[in-house]
mmCIF file of C-alpha atoms in Angstrom:
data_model
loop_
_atom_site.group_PDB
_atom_site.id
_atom_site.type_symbol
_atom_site.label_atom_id
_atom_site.label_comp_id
_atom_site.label_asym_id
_atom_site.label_seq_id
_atom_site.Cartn_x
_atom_site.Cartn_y
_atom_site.Cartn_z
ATOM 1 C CA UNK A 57 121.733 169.906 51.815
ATOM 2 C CA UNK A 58 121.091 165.743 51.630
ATOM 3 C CA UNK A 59 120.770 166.113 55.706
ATOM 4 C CA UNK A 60 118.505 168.741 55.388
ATOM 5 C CA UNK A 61 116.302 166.567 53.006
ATOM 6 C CA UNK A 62 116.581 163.438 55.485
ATOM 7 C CA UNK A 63 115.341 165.650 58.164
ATOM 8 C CA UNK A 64 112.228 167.574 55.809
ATOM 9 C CA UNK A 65 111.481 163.472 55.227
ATOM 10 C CA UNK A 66 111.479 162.269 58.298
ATOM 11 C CA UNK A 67 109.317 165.296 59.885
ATOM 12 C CA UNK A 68 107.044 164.915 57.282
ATOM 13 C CA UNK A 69 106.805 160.919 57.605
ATOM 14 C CA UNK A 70 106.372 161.610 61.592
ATOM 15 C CA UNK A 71 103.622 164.310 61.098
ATOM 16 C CA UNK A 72 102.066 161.988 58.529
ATOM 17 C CA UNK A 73 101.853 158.998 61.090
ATOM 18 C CA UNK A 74 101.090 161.516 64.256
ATOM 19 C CA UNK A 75 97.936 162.561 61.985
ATOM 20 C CA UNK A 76 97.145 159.151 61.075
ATOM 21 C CA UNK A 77 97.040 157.650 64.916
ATOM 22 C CA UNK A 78 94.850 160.594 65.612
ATOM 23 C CA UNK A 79 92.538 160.552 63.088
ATOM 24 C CA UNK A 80 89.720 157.746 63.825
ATOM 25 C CA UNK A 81 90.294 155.192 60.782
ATOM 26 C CA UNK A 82 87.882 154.979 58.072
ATOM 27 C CA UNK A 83 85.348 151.755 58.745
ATOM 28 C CA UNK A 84 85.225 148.938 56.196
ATOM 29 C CA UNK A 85 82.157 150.379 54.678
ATOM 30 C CA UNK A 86 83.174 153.895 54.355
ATOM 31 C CA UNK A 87 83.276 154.261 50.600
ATOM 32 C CA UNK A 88 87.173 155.717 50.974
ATOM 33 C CA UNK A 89 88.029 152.227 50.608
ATOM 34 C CA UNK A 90 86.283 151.866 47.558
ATOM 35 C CA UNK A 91 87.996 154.619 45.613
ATOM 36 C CA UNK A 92 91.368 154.167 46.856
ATOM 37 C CA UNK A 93 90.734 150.163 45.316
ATOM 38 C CA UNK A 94 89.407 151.439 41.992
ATOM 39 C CA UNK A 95 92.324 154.128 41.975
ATOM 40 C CA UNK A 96 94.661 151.244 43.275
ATOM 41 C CA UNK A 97 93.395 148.120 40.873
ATOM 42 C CA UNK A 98 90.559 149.375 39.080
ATOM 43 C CA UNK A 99 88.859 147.857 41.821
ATOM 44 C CA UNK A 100 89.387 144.332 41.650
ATOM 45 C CA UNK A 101 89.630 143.302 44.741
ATOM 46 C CA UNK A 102 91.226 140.159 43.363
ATOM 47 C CA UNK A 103 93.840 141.357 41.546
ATOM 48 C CA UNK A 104 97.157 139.790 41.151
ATOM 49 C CA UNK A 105 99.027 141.448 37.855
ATOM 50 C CA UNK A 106 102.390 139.865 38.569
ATOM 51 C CA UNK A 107 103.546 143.757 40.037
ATOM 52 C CA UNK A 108 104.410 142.695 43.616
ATOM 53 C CA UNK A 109 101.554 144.219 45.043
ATOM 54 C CA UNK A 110 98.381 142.309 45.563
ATOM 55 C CA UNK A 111 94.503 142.969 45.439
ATOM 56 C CA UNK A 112 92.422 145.673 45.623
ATOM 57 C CA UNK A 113 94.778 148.044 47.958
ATOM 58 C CA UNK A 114 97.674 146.812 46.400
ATOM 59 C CA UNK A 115 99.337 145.660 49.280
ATOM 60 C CA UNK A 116 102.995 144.557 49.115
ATOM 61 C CA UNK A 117 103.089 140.793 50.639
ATOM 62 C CA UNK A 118 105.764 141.938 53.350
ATOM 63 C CA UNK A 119 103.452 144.771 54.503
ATOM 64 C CA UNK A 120 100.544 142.157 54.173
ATOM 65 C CA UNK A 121 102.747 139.992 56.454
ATOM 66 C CA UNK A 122 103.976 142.507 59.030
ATOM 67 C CA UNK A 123 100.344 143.981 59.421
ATOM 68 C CA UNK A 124 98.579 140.577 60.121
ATOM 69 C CA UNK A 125 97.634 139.540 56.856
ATOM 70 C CA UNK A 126 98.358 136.197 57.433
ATOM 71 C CA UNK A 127 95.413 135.069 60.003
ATOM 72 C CA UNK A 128 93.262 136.121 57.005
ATOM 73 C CA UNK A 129 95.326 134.663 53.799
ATOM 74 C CA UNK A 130 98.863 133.654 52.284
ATOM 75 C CA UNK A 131 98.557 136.724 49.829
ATOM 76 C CA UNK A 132 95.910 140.004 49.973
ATOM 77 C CA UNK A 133 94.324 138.599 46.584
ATOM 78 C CA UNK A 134 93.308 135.823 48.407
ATOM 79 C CA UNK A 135 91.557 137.560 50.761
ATOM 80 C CA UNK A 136 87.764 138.676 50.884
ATOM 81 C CA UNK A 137 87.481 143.122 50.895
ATOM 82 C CA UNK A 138 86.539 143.183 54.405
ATOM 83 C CA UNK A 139 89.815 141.758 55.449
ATOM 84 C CA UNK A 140 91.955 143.028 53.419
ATOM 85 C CA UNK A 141 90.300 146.677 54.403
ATOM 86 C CA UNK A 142 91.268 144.778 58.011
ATOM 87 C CA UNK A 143 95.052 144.948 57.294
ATOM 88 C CA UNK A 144 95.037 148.312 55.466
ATOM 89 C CA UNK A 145 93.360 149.882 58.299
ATOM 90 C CA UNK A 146 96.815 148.736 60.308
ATOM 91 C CA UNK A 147 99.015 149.843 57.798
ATOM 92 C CA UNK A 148 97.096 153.249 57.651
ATOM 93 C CA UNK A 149 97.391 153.360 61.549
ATOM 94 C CA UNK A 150 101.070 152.574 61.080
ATOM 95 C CA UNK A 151 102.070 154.898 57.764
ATOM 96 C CA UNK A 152 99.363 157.011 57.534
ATOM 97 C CA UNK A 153 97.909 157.279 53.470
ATOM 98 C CA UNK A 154 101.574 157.860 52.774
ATOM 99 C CA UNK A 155 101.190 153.876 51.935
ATOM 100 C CA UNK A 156 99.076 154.893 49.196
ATOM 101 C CA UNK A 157 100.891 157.725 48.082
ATOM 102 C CA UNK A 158 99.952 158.580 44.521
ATOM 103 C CA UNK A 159 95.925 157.175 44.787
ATOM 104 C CA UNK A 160 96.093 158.945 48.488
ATOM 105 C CA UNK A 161 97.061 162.187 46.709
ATOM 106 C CA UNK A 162 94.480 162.120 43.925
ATOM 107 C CA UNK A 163 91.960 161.273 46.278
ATOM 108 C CA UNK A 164 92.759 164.294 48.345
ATOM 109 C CA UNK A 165 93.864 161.646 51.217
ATOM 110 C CA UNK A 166 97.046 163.658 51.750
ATOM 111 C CA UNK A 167 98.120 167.538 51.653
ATOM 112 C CA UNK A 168 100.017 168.179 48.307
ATOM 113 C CA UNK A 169 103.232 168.328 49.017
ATOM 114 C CA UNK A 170 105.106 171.502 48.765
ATOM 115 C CA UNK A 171 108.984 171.778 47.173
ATOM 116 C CA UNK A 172 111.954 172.660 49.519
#
């Protein structure tokens, strides 16, 4: 039964990031950005609450650093919108909304997922 879930996670993680790559990424001014930051951090681009996550995406500092974050800023907070909507549009190429899963979901970003 766990094997069963591993593989229902992995297709679905797979699909998720075969959709993404296909799908042309949302531009820095499409307003999707907007509402996944005000879902994210009330839309404080800025924002640092101590959680781990940093600005208005809410972008975990390894992710930040994996994804390029660094030619921009030490820390996503630290960084202007446009660039940290830069570095989310890599980590959307490279996990799909799945990166934003709950905000993603309300936003209708991602299918609901179904039970197994």
């Amino acid at each position: 039964m766990r094997s069963q879930a591993i593989r229902s996670a992995a297709a679905t993680t797979l699909t998720a990031a075969a959709l993404a790559a296909a799908a042309p990424l949302p531009a820095a001014d499409d307003p999707v950005w907007d509402q996944l930051a005000a879902c994210e951090s009330g839309g404080q681009w800025d924002a640092n609450t101590g959680n781990g996550y940093y600005g208005g995406l809410q972008i975990w500092l390894p992710t930040w650093q994996y994804t390029g974050g660094l030619r921009f800023a030490p820390r996503p907070d630290l960084a202007p919108r446009d660039q940290q909507i830069t570095v989310a549009q890599e980590i959307l190429r490279r996990q799909s909304w799945t990166a934003w899963p709950t905000c993603a979901h309300r936003l209708g970003l991602l299918a609901p997922t179904t039970p197994t």
